[in-house]
CSV table of C-alpha atoms and ligand atoms in Angstrom, one decimal:
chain,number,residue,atom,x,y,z
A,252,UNK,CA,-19.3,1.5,-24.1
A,253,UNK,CA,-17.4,2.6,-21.1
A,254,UNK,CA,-13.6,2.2,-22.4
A,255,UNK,CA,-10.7,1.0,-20.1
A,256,UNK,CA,-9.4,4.1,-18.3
A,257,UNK,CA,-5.7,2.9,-18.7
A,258,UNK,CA,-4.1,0.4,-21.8
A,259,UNK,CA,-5.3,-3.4,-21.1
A,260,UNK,CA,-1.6,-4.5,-21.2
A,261,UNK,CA,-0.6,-2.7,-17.8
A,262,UNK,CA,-2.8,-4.8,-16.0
A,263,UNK,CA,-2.0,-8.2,-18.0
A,264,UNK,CA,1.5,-7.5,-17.1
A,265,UNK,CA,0.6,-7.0,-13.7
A,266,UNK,CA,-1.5,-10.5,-13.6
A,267,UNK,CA,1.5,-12.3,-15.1
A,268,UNK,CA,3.7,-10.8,-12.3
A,269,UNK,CA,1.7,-12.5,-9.6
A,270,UNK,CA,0.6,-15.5,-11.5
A,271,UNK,CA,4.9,-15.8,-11.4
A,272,UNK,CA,4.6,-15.5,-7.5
A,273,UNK,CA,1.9,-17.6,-6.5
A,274,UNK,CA,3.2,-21.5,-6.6
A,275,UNK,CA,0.6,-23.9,-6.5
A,276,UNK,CA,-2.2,-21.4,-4.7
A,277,UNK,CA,-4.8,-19.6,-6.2
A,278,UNK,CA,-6.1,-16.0,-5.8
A,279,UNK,CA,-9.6,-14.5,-5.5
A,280,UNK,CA,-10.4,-11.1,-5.6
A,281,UNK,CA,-14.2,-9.9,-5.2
A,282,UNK,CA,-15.2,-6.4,-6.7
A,283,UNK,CA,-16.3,-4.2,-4.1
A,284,UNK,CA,-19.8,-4.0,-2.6
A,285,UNK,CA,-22.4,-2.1,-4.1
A,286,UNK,CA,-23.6,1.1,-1.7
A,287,UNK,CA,-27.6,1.0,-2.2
A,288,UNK,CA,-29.8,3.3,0.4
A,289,UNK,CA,-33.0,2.2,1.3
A,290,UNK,CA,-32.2,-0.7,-1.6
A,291,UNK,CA,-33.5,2.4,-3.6
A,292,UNK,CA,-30.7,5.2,-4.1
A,293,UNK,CA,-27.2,4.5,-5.8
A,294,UNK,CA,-24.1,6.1,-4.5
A,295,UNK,CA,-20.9,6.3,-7.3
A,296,UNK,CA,-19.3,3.0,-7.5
A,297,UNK,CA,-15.5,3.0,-6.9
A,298,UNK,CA,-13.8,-0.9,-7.7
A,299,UNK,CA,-12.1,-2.7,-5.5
A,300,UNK,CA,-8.1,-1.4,-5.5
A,301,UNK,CA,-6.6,-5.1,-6.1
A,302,UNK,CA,-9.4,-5.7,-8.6
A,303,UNK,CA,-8.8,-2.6,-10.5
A,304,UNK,CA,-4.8,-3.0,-10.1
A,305,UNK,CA,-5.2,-6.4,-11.7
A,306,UNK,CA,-8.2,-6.1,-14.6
A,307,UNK,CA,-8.9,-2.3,-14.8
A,308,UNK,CA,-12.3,-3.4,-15.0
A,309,UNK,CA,-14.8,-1.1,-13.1
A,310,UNK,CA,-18.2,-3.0,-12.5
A,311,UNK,CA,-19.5,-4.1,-9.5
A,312,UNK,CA,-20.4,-7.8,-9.2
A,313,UNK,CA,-17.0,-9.2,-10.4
A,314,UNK,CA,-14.5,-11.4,-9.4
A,315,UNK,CA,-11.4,-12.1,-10.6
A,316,UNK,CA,-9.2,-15.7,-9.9
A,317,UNK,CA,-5.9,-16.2,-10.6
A,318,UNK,CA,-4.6,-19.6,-10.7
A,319,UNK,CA,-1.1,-20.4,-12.3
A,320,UNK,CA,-0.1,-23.3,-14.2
A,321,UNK,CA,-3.3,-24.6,-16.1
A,322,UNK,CA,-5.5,-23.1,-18.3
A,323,UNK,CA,-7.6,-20.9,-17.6
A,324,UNK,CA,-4.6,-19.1,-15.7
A,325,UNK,CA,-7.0,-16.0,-15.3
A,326,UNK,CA,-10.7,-15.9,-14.7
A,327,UNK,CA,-13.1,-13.0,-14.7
A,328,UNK,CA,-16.6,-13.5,-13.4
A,329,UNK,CA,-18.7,-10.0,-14.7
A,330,UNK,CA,-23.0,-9.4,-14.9
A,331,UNK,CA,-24.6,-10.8,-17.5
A,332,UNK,CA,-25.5,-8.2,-20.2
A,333,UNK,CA,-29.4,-6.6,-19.3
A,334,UNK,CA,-31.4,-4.4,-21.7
A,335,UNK,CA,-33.3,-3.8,-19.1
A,336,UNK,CA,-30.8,-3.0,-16.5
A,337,UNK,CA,-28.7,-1.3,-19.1
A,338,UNK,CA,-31.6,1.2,-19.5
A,339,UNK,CA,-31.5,2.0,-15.8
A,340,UNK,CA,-27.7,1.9,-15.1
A,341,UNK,CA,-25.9,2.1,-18.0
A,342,UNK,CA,-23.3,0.0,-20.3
A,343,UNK,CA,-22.1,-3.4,-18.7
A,344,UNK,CA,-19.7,-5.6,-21.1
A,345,UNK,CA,-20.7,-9.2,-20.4
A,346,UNK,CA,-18.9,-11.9,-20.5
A,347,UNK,CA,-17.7,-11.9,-24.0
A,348,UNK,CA,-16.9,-8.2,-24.6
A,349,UNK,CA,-15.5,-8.4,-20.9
A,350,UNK,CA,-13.2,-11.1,-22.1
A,351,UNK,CA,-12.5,-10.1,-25.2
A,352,UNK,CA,-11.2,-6.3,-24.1
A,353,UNK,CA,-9.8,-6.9,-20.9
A,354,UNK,CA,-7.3,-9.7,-22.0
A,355,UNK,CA,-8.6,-12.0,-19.3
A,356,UNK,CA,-8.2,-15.9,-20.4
A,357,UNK,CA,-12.0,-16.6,-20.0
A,358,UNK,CA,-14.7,-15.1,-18.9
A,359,UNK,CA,-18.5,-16.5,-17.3
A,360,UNK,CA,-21.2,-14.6,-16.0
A,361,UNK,CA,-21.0,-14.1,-12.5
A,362,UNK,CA,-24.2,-16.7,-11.8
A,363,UNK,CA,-21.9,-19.8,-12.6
A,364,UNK,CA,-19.0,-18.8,-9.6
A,365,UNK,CA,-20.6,-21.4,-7.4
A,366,UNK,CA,-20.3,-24.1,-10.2
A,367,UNK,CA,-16.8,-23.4,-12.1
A,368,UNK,CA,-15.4,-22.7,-8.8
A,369,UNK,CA,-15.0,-25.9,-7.9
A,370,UNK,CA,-13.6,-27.2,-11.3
A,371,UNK,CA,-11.6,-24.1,-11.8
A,372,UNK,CA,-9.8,-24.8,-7.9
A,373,UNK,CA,-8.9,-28.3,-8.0
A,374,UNK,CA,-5.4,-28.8,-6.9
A,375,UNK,CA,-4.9,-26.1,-5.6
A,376,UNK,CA,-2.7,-26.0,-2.3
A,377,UNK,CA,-4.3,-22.9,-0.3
A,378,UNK,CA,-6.2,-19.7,-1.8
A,379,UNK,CA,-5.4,-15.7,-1.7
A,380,UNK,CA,-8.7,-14.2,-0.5
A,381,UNK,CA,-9.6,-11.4,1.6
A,382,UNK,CA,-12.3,-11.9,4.6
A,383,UNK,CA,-14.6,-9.2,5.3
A,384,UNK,CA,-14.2,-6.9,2.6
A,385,UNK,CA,-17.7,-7.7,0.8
A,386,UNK,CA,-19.6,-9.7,3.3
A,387,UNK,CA,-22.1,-10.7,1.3
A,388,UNK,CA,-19.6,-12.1,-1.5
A,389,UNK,CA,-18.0,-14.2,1.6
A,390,UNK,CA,-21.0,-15.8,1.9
A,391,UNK,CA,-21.4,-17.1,-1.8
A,392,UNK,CA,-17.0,-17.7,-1.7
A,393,UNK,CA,-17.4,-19.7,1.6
A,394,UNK,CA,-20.5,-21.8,0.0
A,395,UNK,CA,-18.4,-22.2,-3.0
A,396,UNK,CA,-15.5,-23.3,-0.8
A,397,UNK,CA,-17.2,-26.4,1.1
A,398,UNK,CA,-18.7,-27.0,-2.7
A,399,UNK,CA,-14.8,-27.7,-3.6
A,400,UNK,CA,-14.1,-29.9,-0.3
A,401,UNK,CA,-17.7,-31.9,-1.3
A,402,UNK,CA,-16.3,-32.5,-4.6
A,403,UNK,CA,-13.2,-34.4,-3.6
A,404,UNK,CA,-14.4,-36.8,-1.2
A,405,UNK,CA,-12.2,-39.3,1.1
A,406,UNK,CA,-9.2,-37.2,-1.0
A,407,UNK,CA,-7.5,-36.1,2.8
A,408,UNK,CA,-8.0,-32.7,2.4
A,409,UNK,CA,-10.6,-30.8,4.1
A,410,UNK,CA,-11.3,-26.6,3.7
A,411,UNK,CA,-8.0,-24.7,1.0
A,412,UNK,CA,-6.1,-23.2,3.9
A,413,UNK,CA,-6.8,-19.2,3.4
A,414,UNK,CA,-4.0,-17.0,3.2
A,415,UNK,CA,-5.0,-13.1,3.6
A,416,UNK,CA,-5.0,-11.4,0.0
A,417,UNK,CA,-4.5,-7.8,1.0
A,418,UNK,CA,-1.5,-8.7,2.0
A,419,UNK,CA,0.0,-10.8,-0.7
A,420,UNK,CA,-1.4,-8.0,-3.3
A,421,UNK,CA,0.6,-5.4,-1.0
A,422,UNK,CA,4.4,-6.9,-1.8
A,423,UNK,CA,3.0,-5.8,-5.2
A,424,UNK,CA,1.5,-2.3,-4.8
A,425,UNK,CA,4.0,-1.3,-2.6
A,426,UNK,CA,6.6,-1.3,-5.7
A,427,UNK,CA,5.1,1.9,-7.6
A,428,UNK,CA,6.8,1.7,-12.2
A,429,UNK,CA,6.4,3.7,-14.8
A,430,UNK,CA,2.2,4.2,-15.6
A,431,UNK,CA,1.0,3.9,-10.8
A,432,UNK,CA,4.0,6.6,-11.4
A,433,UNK,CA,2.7,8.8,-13.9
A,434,UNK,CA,-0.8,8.1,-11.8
A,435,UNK,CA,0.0,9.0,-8.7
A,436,UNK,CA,2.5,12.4,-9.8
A,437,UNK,CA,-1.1,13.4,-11.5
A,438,UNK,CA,-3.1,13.1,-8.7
A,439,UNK,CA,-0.9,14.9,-6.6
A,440,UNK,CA,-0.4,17.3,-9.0
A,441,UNK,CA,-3.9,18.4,-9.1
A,442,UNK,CA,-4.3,18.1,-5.5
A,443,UNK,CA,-1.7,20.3,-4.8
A,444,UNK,CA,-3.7,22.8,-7.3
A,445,UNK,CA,-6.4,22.6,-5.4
A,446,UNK,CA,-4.8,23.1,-2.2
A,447,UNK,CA,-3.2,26.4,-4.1
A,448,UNK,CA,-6.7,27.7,-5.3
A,449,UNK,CA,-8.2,26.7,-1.3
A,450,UNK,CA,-5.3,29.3,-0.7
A,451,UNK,CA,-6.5,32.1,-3.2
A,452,UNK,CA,-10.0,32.1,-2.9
A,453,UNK,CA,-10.4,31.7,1.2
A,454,UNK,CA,-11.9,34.7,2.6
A,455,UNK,CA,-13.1,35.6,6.5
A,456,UNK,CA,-16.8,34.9,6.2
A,457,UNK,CA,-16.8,32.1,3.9
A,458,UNK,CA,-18.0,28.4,5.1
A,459,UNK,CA,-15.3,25.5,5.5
A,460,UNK,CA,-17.8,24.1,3.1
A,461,UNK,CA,-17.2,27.0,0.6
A,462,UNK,CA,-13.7,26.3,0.7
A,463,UNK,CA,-14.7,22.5,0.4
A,464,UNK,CA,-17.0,23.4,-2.8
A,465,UNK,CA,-14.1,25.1,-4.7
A,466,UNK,CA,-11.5,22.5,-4.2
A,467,UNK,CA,-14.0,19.7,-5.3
A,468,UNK,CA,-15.1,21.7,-8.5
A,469,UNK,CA,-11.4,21.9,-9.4
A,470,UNK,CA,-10.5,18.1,-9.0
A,471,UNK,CA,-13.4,17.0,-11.2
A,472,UNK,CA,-12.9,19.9,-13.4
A,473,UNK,CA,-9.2,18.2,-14.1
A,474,UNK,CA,-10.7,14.8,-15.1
A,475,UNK,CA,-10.3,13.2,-11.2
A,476,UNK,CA,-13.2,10.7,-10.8
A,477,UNK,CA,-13.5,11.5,-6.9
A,478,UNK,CA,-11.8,12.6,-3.9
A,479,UNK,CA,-9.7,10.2,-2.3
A,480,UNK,CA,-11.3,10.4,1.2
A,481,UNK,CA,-13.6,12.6,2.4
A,482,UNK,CA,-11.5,16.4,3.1
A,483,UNK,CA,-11.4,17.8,6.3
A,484,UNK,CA,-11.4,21.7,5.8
A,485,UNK,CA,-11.2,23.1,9.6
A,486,UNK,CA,-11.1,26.6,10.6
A,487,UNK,CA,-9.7,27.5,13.7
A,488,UNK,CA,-9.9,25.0,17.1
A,489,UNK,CA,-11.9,22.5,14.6
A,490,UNK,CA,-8.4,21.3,13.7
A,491,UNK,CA,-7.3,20.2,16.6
A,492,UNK,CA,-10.3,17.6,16.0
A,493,UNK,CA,-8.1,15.0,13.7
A,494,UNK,CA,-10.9,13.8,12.0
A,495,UNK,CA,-12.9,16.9,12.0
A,496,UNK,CA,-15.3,16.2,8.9
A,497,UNK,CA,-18.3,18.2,9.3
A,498,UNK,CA,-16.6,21.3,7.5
A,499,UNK,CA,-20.0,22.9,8.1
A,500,UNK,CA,-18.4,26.6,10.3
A,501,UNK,CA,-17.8,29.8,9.6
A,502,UNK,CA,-13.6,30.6,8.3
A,503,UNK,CA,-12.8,33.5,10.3
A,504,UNK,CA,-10.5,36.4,10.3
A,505,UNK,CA,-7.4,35.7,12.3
A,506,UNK,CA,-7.7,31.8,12.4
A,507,UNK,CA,-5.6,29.0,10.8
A,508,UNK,CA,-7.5,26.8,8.2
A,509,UNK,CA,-6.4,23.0,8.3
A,510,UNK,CA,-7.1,21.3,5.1
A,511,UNK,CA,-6.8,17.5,4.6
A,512,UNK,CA,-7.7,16.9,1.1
A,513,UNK,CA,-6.5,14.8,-1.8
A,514,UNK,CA,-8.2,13.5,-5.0
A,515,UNK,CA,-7.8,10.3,-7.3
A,516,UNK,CA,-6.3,10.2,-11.2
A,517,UNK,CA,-7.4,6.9,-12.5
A,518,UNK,CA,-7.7,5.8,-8.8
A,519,UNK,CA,-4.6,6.9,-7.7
A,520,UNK,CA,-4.8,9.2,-4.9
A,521,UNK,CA,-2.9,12.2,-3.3
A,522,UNK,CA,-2.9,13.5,0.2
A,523,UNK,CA,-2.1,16.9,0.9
A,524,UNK,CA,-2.1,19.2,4.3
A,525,UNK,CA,-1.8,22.4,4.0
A,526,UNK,CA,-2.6,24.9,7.2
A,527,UNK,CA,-2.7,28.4,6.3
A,528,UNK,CA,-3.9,32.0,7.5
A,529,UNK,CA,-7.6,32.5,6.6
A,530,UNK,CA,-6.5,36.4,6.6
A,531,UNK,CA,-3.4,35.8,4.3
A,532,UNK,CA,-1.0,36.4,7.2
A,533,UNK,CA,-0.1,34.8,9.8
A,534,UNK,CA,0.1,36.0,13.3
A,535,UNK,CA,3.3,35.9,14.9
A,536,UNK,CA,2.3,32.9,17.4
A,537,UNK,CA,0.8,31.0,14.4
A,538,UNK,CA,4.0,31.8,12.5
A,539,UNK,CA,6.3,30.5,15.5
A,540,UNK,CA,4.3,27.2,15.6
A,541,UNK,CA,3.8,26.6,12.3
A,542,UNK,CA,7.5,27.0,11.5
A,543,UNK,CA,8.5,24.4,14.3
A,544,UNK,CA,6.3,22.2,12.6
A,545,UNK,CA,7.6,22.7,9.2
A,546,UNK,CA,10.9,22.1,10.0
A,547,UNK,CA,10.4,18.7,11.6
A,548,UNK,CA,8.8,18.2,8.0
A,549,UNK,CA,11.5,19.7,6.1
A,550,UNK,CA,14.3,17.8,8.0
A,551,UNK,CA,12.3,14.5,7.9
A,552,UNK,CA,11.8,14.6,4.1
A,553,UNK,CA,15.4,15.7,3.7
A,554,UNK,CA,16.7,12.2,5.1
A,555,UNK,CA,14.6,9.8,2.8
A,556,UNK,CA,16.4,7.5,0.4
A,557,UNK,CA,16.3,3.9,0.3
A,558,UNK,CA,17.0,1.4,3.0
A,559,UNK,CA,15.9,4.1,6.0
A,560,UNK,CA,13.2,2.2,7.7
A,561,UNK,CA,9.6,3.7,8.2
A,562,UNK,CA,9.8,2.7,12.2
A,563,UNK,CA,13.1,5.6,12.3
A,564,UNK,CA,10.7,7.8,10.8
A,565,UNK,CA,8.0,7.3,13.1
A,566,UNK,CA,10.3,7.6,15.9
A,567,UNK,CA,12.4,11.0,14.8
A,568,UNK,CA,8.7,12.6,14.0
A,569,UNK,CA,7.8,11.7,17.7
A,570,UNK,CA,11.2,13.1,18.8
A,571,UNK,CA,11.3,16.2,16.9
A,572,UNK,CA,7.3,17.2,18.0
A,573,UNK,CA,8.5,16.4,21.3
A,574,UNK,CA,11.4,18.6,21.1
A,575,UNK,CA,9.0,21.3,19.8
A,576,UNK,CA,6.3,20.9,22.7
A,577,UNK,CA,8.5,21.7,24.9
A,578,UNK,CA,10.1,24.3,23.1
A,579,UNK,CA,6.6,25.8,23.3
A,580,UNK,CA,6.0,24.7,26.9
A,581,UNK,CA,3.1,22.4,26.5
A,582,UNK,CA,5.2,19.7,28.4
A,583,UNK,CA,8.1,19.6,30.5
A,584,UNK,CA,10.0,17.1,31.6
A,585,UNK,CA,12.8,15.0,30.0
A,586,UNK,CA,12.3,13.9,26.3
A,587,UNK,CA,13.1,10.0,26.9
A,588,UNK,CA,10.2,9.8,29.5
A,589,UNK,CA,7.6,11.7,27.8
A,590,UNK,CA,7.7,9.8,24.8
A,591,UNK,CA,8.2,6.2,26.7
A,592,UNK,CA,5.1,7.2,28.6
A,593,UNK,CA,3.3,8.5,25.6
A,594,UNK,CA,2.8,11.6,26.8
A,595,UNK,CA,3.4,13.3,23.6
A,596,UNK,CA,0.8,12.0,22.1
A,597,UNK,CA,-1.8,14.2,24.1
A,598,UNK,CA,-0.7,17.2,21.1
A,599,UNK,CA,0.6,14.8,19.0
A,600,UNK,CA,-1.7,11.7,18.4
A,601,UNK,CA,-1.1,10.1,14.8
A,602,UNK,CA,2.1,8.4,13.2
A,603,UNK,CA,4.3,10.3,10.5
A,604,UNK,CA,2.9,9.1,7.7
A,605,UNK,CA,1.7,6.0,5.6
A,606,UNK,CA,2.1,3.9,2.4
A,607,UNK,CA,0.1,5.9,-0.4
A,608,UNK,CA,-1.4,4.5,-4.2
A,609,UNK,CA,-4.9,3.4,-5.1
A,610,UNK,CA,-5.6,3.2,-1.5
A,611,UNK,CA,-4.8,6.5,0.7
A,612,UNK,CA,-4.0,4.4,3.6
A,613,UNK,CA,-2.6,2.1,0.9
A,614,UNK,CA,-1.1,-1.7,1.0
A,615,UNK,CA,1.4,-3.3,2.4
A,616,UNK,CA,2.9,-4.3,5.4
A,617,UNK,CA,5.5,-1.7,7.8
A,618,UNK,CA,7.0,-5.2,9.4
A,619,UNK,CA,8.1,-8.5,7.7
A,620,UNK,CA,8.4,-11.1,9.9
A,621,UNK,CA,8.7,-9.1,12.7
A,622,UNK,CA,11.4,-7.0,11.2
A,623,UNK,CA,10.9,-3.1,10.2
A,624,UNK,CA,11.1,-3.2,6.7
A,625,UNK,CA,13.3,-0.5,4.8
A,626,UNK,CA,11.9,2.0,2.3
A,627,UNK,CA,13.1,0.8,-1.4
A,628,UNK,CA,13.1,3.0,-5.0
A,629,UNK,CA,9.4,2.9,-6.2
A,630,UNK,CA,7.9,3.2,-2.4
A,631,UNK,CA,5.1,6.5,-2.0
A,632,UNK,CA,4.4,7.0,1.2
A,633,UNK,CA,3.3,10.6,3.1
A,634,UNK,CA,5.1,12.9,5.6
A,635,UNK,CA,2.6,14.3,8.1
A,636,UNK,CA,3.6,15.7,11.1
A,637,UNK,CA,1.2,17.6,13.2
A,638,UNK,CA,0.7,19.6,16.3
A,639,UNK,CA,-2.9,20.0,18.2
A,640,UNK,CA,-3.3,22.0,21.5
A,641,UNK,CA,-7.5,22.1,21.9
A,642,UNK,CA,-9.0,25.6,23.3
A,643,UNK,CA,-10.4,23.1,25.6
A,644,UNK,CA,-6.5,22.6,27.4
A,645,UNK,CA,-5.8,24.7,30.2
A,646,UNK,CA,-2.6,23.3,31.0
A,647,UNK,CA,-1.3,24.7,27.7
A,648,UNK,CA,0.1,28.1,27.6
A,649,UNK,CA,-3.0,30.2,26.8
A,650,UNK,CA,-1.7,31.5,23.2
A,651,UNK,CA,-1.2,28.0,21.6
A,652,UNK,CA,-4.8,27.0,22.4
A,653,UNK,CA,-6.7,26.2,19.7
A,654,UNK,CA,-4.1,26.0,17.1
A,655,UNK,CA,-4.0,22.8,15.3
A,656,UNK,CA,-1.1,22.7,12.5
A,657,UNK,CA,-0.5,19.6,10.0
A,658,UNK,CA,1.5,19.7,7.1
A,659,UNK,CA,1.9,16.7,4.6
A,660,UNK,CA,3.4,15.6,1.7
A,661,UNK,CA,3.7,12.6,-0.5
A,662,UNK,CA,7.1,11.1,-1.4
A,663,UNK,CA,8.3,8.8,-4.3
A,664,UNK,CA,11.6,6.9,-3.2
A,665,UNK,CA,14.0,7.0,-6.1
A,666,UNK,CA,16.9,5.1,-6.8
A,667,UNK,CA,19.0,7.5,-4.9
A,668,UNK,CA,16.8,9.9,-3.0
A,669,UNK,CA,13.4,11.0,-3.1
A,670,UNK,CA,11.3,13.0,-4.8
A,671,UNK,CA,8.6,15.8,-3.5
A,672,UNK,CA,5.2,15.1,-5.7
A,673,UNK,CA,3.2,17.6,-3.8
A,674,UNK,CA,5.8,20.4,-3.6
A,675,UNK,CA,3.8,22.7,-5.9
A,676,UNK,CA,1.0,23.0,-3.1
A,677,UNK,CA,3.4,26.2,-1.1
A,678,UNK,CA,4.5,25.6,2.4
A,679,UNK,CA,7.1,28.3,3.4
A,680,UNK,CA,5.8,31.3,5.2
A,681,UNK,CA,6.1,33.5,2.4
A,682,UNK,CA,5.4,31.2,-0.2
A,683,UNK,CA,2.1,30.6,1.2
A,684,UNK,CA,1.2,34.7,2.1
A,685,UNK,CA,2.5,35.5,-1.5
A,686,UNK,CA,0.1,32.6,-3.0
A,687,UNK,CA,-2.9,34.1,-0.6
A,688,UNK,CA,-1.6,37.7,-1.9
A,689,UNK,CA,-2.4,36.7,-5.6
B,727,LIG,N1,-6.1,12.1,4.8
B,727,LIG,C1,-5.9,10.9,5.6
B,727,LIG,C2,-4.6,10.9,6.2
B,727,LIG,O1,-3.9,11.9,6.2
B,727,LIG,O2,-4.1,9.9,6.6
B,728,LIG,MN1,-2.2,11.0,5.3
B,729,LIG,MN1,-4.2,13.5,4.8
C-alpha cells in the first residue's frame, strides 16, 4: 500500500473549510490526465494540485465533489481495485480502502460518475469546475451535466451555471498555515542546497546538463518526488534565452551560468535563480551588472510586509531595471517614456515575480474585482528580477552582450514582515566566490 504522504486530517480540515464557503454550489475537481506515449509508455504521474490539496490522494482517474449541506458532503470517485492491473502498475486503494483512509464521506468507483452524478447534484444552484484541464474528463463531466438537466424535466432550470474552480480553490491556496508552511520552507530548503552544490561542483568544460545531473541527484536524494518545472541551466548568452531549456552546451571558462531550478516536497515547490561565475570569479563587467541587479532584489524584498500590493512591485521592478539600463547605457532617454512605451522590456521581458505553492506559477488571482489586491501574512510568492542583453544586440554597448543575469527568491509574508525561504542558496559577491572556493 502506498501510504498518504501527509496526515489525512490536513486535508479533511481543508475540505470542511471550503464546504463552509461554498453556499448552495457544488465543486468538482478531476485528477489530472494520465501522460501515455504511443498509448504504450508511462511518464511519472503528478495529481492534480486542488485534488491533492483537498484529498492527498495520488491516483489518476479520480474525482472529487464537494457539495455542502446533505449527505454525502464529500465524494471521492477512485479505480476500481485490478489484480491484473495492480501487477502492471502497482497498488491502487479502491473504493473502500480509498474511503476508509482518506476520510472522504463515500466513496464509488469511478465507472458510476455518470450515474451518482446526477443524484449526488440535485439542488444545486451552480458548480465549481475547471474547463480544459483534462479534456477528456470534460467530456464524461459535460455528458454527466445534460444527464442532471434530463433528470429534472419541465423543473425551469436548464445547464448548473459553471463557475471557474481554479479560481475559487485560489482564495484558498493563496493563504499558506502551519503543515503548506513547513512544505514549502522544505522545498526551498533543498532547492537552495542544490543551487549551493550547482555552485561547488561547476567546472569550465562540464555540460549545462552535468550541472543539471547533479542538482537532480540531490533533490531526489533528499526525498523530493520531482522537480517543480523543468530547470533551465544556461551558460553564457543561452541566458539571455528566458526559457532556454535545452541545457545541452558546453559551461565555459569566463561565462556566467543562469540556473532556474526548483524541486517539490510533498508537492510543494521552490524556485530559485541563482547566476554565478562558471570560473568562481566574476569578471569585473559581470560583477558591475550583477550587483545592479542584486540590489533591485535586495531593496525590493526589503519593503515586503502586508498590505503592499503585488501591482507596486511589478511596477518598482520595472523602475529600478530601467534605472539600471540606463545606468549601463542600453537605453537612453527619460525613465517615464521608456517604460510607458515598453521599451524596457527589450532587456527586461518578464514580471517581478508570482504566487508560489503546489503550483510554481501557483493560484490565485493578482486583481479582485478589478482592484490590485494586497499581499497578506501567509502569501509565498517570488522576487525575480532579471537583466538580458543577447550577443545578438548591436545597439548595446559591446561588454554587456551576452550577459543574461536573474536572481530569485521565494518570500513568506508574515504577520509583520517577511521572511527569506531561499536565503541559504548565496547571492552576494563574495558569498557566492567563497561557496565556489569550497
Ligand atoms: N521557474 C519559473 C519561473 O521562474 O517563473
Ligand atoms: Mn519564478
Ligand atoms: Mn524560476
Amino acid at each position: 500500500m502506498r501510504r498518504p504522504l501527509e496526515n489525512v486530517e490536513i486535508f479533511k480540515k481543508r475540505r470542511e473549510a471550503v464546504l463552509k464557503k461554498l453556499n448552495n454550489s457544488a465543486l468538482v475537481i478531476a485528477s489530472h490526465p494520465e501522460m501515455i506515449r504511443n498509448h504504450d509508455v508511462h511518464f511519472p504521474y503528478r495529481q492534480d494540485s486542488n485534488l491533492y490539496y483537498l484529498t492527498g490522494f495520488e491516483e489518476p482517474e479520480s474525482v472529487l465533489i464537494l457539495k455542502p449541506g446533505s449527505f454525502p458532503e464529500s465524494v471521492l470517485f477512485v479505480r476500481k481495485k485490478n489484480v491484473e492491473r495492480e501487477t502492471w502498475d502497482g497498488f491502487r486503494y479502491g473504493p473502500d480502502m480509498a474511503q476508509e483512509v482518506f476520510q472522504v464521506d463515500k466513496c464509488f468507483p469511478i465507472e458510476e460518475f455518470h450515474d451518482q452524478f446526477p443524484k449526488l447534484l440535485k439542488g444545486y444552484e451552480s458548480i465549481y469546475y475547471r474547463l480544459l484541464k483534462n479534456p477528456e474528463f470534460d467530456k464524461q463531466f459535460l455528458a454527466a451535466l445534460d444527464a442532471l438537466r434530463l433528470s429534472t424535466p419541465r423543473s425551469g432550470f436548464g445547464l448548473l451555471p459553471i463557475h471557474d474552480a481554479d479560481v475559487f480553490m485560489g482564495e484558498f491556496r493563496l493563504y499558506k498555515s502551519g503543515p503548506e508552511i513547513s512544505n514549502q520552507r522544505r522545498a526551498c530548503q533543498i532547492s537552495a542546497e542544490g543551487h549551493k552544490l550547482a555552485m561547488k561542483s561547476v567546472k569550465p568544460g562540464m555540460s549545462e546538463r552535468q550541472v543539471q545531473a547533479l542538482m537532480t541527484y540531490y533533490y531526489l536524494n533528499q526525498g523530493s518526488a520531482r522537480e517543480g518545472y523543468h530547470p533551465i541551466v544556461a551558460a553564457g548568452n543561452n541566458a539571455t534565452t528566458l526559457h532556454y531549456n535545452f541545457n545541452d552546451q558546453v559551461c565555459k571558462d569566463g561565462e556566467l551560468l543562469l540556473i532556474d531550478s526548483g524541486t517539490e516536497f510533498n508537492y510543494y515547490t521552490g524556485d530559485i535563480t541563482r547566476t554565478f561565475p562558471i570560473n568562481g570569479h566574476f569578471t569585473n563587467v559581470q560583477a558591475q551588472v550583477y550587483q545592479h541587479v542584486l540590489d533591485v532584489e535586495k531593496e525590493i524584498i526589503s519593503e515586503l510586509k502586508p498590505g503592499i500590493f503585488f501591482k507596486d512591485l511589478q511596477e518598482k521592478g520595472a523602475s529600478l531595471v530601467t534605472d539600471v539600463m540606463l545606468e549601463l547605457g542600453l537605453l537612453s532617454g527619460r525613465k517615464e517614456d521608456i517604460i510607458s512605451s515598453n521599451a524596457h522590456r527589450k532587456y527586461y521581458p518578464h514580471g517581478i515575480g508570482h504566487w508560489l505553492g503546489l503550483d510554481v506559477h501557483d493560484a490565485g488571482l493578482y486583481f479582485v474585482n478589478g482592484q490590485p489586491r494586497p499581499i497578506e501574512s501567509g502569501m509565498c510568492f517570488t522576487i525575480e528580477p532579471g537583466l538580458y542583453v543577447p550577443e545578438s544586440d548591436k545597439q548595446a554597448p559591446v561588454e554587456y552582450r551576452g550577459i543574461g543575469i536573474r536572481i530569485e527568491d521565494n518570500i513568506l509574508i508574515t504577520a509583520d514582515g517577511h521572511e527569506v525561504l531561499t536565503a541559504d542558496a548565496p547571492k552576494e559577491i563574495k558569498d557566492i566566490e567563497n561557496c565556489m572556493a569550497g
